[in-house]
PDB file of C-alpha atoms in Angstrom:
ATOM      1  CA  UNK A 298       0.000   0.000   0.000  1.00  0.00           C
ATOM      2  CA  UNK A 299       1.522   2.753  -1.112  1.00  0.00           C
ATOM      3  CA  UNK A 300       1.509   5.918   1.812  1.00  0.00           C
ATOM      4  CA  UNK A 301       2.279   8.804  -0.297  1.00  0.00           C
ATOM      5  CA  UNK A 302       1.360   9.261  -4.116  1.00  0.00           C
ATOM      6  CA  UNK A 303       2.468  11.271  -6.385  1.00  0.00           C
ATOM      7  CA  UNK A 304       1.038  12.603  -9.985  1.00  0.00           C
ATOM      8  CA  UNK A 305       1.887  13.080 -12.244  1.00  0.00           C
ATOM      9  CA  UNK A 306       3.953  10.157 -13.312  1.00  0.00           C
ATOM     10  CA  UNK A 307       5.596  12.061 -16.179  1.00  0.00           C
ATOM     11  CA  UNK A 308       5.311  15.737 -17.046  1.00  0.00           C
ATOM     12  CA  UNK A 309       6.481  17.611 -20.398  1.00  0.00           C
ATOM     13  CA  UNK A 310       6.649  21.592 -19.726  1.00  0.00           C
ATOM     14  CA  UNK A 311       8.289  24.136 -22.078  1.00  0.00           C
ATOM     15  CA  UNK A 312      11.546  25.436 -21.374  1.00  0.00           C
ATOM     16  CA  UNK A 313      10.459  28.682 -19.293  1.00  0.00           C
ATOM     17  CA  UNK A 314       6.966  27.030 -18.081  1.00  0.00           C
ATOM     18  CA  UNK A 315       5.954  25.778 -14.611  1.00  0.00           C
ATOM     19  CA  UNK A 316       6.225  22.436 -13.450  1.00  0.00           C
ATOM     20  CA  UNK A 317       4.012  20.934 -11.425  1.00  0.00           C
ATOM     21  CA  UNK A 318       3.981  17.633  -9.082  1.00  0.00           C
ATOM     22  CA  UNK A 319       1.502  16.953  -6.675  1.00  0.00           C
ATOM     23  CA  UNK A 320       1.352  14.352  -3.406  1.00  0.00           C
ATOM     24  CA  UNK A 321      -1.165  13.415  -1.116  1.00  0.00           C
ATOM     25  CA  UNK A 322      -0.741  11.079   2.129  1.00  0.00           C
ATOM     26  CA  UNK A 323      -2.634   9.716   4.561  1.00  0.00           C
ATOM     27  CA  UNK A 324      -1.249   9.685   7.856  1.00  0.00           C
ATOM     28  CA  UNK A 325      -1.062  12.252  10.193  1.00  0.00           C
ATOM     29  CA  UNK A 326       2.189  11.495  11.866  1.00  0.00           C
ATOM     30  CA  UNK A 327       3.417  12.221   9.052  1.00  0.00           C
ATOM     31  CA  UNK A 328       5.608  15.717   9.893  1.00  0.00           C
ATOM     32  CA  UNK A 329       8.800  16.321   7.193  1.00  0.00           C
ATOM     33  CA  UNK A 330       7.836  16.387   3.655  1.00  0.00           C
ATOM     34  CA  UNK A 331      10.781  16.859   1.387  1.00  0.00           C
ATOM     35  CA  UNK A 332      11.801  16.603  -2.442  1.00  0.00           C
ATOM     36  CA  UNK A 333      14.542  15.042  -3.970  1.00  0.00           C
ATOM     37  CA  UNK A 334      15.711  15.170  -7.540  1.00  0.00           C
ATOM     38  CA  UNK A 335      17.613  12.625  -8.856  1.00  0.00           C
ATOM     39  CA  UNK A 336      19.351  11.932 -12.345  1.00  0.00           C
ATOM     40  CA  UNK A 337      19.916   8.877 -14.126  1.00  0.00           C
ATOM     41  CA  UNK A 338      22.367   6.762 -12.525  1.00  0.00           C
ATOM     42  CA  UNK A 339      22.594   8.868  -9.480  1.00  0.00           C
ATOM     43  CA  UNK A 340      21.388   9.191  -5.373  1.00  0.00           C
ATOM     44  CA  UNK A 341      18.420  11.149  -4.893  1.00  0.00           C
ATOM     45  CA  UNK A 342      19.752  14.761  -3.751  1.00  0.00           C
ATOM     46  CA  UNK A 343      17.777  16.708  -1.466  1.00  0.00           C
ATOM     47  CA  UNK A 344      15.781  19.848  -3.400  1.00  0.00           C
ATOM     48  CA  UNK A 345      13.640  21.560  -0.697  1.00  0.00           C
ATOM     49  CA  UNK A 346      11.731  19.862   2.405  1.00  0.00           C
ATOM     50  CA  UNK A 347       8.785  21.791   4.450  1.00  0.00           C
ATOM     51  CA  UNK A 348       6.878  21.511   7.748  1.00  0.00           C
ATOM     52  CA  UNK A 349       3.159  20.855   8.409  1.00  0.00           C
ATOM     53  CA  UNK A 350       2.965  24.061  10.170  1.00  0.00           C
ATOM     54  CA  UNK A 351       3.791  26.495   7.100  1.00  0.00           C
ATOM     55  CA  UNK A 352       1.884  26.439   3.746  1.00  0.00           C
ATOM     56  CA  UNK A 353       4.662  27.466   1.313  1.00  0.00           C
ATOM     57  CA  UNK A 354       8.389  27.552   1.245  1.00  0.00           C
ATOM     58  CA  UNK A 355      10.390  28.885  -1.600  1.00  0.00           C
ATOM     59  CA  UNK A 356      14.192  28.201  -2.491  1.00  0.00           C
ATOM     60  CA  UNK A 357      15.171  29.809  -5.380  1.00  0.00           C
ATOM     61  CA  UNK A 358      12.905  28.720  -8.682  1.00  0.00           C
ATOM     62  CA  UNK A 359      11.278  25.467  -6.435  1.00  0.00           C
ATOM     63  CA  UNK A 360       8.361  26.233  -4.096  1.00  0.00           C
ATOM     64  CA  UNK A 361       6.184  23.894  -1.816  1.00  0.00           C
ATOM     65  CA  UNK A 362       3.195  24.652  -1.268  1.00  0.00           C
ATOM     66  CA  UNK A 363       1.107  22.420   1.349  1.00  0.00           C
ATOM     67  CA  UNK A 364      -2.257  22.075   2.513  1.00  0.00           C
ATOM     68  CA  UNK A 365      -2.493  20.283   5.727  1.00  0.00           C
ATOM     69  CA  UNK A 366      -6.266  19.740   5.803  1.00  0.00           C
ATOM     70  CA  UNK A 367      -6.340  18.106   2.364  1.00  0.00           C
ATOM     71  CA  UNK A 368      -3.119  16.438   3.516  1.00  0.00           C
ATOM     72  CA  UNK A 369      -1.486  17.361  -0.066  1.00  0.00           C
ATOM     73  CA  UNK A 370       1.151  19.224  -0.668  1.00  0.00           C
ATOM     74  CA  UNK A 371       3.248  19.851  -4.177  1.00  0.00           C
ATOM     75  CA  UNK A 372       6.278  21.209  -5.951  1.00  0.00           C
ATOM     76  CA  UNK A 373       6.835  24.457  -8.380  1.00  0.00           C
ATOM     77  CA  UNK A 374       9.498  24.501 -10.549  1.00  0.00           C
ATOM     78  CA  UNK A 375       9.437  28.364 -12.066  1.00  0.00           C
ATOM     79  CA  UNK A 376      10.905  29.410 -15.531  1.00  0.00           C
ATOM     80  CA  UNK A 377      11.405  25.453 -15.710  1.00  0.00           C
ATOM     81  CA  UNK A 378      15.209  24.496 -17.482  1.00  0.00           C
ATOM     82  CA  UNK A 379      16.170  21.434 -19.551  1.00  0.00           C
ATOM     83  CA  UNK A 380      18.925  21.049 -16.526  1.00  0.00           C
ATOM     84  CA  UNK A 381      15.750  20.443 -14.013  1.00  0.00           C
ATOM     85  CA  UNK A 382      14.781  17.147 -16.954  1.00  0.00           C
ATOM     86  CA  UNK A 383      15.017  14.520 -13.993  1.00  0.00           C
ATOM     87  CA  UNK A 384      12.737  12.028 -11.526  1.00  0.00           C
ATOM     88  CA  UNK A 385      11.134  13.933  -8.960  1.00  0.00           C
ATOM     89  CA  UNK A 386      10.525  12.038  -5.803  1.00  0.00           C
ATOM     90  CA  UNK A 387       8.621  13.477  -2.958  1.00  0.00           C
ATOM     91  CA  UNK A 388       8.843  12.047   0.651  1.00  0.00           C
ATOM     92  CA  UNK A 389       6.935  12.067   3.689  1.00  0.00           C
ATOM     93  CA  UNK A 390       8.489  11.558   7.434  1.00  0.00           C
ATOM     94  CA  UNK A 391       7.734  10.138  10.676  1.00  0.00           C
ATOM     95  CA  UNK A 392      10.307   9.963  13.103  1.00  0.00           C
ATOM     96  CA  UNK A 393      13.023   7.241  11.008  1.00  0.00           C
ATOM     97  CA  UNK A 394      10.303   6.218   8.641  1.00  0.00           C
ATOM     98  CA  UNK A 395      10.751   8.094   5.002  1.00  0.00           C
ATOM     99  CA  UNK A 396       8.120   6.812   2.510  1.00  0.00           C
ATOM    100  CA  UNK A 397       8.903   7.964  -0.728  1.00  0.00           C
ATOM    101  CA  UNK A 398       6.006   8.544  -3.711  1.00  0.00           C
ATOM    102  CA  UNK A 399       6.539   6.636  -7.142  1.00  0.00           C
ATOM    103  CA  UNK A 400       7.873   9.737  -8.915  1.00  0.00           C
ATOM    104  CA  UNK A 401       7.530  11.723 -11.527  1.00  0.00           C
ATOM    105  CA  UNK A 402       9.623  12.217 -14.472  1.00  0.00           C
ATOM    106  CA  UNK A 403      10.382  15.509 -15.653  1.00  0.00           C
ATOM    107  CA  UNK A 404      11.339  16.477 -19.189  1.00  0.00           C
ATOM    108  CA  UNK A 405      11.684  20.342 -20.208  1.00  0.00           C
ATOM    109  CA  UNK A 406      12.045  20.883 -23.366  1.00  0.00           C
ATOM    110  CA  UNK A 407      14.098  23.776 -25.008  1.00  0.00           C
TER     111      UNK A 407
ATOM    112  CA  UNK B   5      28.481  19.421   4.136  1.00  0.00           C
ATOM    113  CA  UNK B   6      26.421  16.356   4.278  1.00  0.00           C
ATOM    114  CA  UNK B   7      28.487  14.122   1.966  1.00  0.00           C
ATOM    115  CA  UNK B   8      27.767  10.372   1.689  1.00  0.00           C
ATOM    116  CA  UNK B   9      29.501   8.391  -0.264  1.00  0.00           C
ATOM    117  CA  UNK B  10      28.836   4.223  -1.807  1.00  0.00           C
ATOM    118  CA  UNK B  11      31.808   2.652  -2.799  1.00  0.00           C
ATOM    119  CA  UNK B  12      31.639   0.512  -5.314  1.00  0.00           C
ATOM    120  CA  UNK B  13      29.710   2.375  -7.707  1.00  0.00           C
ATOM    121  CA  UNK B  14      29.053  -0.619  -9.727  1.00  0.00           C
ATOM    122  CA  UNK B  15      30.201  -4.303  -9.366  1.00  0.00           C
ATOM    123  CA  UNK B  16      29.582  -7.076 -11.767  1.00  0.00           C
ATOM    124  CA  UNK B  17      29.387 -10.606 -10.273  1.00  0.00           C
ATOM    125  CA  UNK B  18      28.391 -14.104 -10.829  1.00  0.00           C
ATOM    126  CA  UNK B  19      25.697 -15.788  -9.268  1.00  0.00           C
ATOM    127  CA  UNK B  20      26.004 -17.494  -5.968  1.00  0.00           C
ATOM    128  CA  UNK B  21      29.346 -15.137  -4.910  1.00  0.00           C
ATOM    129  CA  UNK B  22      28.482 -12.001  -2.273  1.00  0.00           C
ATOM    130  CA  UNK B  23      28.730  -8.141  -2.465  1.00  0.00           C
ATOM    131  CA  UNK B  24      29.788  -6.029  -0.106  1.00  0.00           C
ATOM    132  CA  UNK B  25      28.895  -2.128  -0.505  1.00  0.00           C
ATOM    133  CA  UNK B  26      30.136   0.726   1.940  1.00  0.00           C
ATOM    134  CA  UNK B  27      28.470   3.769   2.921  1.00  0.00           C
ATOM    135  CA  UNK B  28      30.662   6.203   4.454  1.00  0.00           C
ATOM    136  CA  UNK B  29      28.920   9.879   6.413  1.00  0.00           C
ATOM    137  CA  UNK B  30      31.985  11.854   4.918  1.00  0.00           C
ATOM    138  CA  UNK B  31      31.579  15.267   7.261  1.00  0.00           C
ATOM    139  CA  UNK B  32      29.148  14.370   9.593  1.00  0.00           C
ATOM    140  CA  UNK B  33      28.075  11.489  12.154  1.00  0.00           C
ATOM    141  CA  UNK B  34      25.548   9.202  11.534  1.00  0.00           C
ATOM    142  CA  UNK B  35      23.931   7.415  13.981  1.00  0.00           C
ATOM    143  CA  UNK B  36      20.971   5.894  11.783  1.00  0.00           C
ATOM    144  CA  UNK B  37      21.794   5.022   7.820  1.00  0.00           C
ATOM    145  CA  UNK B  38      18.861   3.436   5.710  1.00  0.00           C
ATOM    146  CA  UNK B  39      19.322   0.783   2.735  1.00  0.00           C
ATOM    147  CA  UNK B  40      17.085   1.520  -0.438  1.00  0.00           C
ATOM    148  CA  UNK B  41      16.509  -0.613  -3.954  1.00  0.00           C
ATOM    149  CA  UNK B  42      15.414   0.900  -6.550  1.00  0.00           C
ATOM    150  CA  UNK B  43      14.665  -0.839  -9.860  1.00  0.00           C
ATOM    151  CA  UNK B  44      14.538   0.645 -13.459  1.00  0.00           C
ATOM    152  CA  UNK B  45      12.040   3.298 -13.358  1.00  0.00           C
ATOM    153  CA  UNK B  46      10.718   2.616  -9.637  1.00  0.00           C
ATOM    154  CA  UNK B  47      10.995   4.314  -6.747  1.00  0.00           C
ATOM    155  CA  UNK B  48      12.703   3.616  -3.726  1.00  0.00           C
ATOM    156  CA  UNK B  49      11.719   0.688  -1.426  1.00  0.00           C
ATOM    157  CA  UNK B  50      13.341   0.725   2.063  1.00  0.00           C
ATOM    158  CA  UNK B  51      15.504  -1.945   3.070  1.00  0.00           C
ATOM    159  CA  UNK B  52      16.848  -1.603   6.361  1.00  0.00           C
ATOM    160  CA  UNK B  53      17.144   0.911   8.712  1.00  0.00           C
ATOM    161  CA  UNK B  54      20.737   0.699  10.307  1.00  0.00           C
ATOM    162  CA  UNK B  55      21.464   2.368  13.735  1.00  0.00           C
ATOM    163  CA  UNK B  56      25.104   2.408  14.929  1.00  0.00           C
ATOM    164  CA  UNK B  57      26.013  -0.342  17.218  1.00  0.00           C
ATOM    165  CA  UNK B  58      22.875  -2.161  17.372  1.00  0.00           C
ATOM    166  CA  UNK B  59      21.013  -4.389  14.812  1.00  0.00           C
ATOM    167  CA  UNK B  60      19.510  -3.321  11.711  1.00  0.00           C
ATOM    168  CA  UNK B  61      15.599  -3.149  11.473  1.00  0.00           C
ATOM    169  CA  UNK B  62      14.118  -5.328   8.495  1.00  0.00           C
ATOM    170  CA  UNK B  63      11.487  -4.223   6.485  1.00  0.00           C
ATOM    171  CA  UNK B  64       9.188  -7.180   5.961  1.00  0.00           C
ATOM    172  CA  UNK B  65       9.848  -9.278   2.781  1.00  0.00           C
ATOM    173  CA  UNK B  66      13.120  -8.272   3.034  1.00  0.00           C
ATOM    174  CA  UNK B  67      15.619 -11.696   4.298  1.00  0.00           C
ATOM    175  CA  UNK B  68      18.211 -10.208   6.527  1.00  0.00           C
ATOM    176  CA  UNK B  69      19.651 -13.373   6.291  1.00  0.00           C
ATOM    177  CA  UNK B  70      20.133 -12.734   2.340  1.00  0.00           C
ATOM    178  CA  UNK B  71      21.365  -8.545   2.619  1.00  0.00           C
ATOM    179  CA  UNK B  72      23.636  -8.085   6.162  1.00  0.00           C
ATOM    180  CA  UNK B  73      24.319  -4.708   7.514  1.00  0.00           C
ATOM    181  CA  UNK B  74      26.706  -3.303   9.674  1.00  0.00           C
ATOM    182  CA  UNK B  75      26.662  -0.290  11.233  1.00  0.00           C
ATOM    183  CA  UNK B  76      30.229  -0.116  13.192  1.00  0.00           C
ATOM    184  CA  UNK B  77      31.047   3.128  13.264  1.00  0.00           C
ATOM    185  CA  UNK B  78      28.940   6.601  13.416  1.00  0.00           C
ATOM    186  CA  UNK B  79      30.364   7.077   9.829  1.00  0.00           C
ATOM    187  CA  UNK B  80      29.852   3.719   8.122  1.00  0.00           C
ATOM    188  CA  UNK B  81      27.227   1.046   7.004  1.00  0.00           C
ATOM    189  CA  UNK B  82      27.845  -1.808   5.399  1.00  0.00           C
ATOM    190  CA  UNK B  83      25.515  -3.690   2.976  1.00  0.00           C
ATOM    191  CA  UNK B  84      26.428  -7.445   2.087  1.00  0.00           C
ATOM    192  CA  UNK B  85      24.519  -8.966  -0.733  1.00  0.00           C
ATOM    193  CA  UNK B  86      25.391 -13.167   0.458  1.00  0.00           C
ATOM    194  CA  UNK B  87      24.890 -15.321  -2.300  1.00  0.00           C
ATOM    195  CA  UNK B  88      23.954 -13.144  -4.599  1.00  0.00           C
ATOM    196  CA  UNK B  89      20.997 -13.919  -7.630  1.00  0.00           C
ATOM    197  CA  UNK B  90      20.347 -12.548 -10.804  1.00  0.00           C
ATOM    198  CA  UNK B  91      16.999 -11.125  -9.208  1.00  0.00           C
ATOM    199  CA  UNK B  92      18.773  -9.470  -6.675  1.00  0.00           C
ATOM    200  CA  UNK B  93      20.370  -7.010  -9.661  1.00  0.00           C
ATOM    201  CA  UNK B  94      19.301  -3.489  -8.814  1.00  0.00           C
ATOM    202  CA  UNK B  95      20.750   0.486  -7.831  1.00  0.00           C
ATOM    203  CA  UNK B  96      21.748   0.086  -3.634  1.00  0.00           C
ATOM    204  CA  UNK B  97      21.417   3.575  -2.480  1.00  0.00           C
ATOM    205  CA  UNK B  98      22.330   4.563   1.237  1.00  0.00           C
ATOM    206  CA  UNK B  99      21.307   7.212   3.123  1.00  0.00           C
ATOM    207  CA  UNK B 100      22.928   9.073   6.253  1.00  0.00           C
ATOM    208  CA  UNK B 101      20.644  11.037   9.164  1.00  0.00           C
ATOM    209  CA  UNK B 102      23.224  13.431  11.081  1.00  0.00           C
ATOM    210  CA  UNK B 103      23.136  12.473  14.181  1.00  0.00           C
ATOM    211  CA  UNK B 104      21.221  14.775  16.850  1.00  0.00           C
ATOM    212  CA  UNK B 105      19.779  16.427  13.655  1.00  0.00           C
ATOM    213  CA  UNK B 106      15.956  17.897  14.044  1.00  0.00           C
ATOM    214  CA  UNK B 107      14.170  17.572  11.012  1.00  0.00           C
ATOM    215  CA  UNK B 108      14.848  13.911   9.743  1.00  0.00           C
ATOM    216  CA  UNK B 109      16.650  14.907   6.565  1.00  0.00           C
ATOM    217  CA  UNK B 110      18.307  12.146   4.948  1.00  0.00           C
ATOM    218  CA  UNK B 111      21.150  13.063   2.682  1.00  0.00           C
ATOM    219  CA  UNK B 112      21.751  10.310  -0.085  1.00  0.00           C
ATOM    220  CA  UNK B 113      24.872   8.410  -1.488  1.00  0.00           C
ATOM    221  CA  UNK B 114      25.526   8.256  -5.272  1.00  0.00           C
ATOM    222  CA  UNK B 115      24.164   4.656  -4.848  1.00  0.00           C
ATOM    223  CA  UNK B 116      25.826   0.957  -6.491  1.00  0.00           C
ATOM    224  CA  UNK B 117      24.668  -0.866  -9.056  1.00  0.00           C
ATOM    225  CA  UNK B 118      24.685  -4.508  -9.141  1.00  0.00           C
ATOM    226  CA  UNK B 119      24.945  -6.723 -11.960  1.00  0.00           C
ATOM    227  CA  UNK B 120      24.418 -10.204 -10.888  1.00  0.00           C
ATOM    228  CA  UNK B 121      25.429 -12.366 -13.709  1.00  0.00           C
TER     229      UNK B 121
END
């Protein structure tokens, strides 16, 4: 049973366009959501991570934005580059227990 | 800061033989590492959670008789593939939590692939 999913499963944007990934989860104990990016062949690398109690953080061009009552939260990738073309995985936390969603693979096109 | 590394990167081996695969907390402490598989295209499936000095917490379906961990050292975690099958083939990837850290970040290694022949 998979505890945190993730849509979509692939995404084509525009060089310059918005990406968009969204999660959901279920449980409530559930309190460290963060993204990673990772490229073919490589470890997942940590992109941005957020608390339940704020509803957006923003690093750079990536911004979460969560919604604790819906228990969904998602990622923003802004004037989107063929550099960010990888596997987005988001992640939710519960003291040692990370449960990742099945991903979503990104391809921006120039 | 927060440098893991995974040494090898890839192996090759044949069938029956076992693995061994390091992951090494390069600039911090670790006192709990994680094991991951990931196949082609798949996400990442915990293994094991590995905290230093003690045993290493199974996640079910997954023989701990089969994939051995050692956690010796507050910097190092050791995955060992025994008898390794064709189906066990797949990207290893490590993880390090710094230890005392707030937050539960888990930085990543560069991960192994194995090619069981």
């Amino acid at each position: 049973q998979q505890q945190v999913k993730q849509s979509p499963q692939s995404l084509i944007v525009q060089k310059g366009g918005i990406s968009i990934i969204n999660c959901a989860y279920e449980n409530t104990a559930f309190d460290y959501f963060p993204w990673y990016q990772q490229f073919p062949g490589k470890g997942p690398a940590l992109l941005i991570a957020i608390r339940p109690d704020v509803s957006e953080k923003k690093e750079g061009r990536f911004t979460i934005s969560f919604n604790k009552s819906a228990k969904q939260f998602s990622l923003h990738i802004m004037d989107s580059q063929p550099g960010d073309s990888a596997t987005y995985f988001c992640a939710a936390t519960a003291n040692n227990d990370m449960r990742f969603g099945a991903g979503t693979r990104l391809t921006v096109k120039p | 800061g927060a440098v893991v590394s995974q040494h090898p990167s890839r192996v090759i081996c044949k069938s029956g033989t076992s693995v061994k695969i390091e992951c090494r907390s390069l600039d911090f402490q670790a006192t709990t590492m994680f094991w991951y598989r990931q196949f082609p295209k798949q996400s990442l499936m915990l293994m094991a959670t590995s905290n230093e000095g003690s045993k290493a917490t199974y996640e079910q379906g997954v023989e701990k008789d089969k994939f051995l961990i050692n956690h010796a050292s507050l910097t190092l975690s050791t995955l060992t593939v025994t008898s390794a099958h064709p189906e066990d083939s797949s990207f290893y990837i490590c993880s390090a939590r710094q230890a005392g850290a707030r937050g539960h970040t888990q930085y990543f290694g560069p991960g192994t692939r194995l090619t069981v022949l």
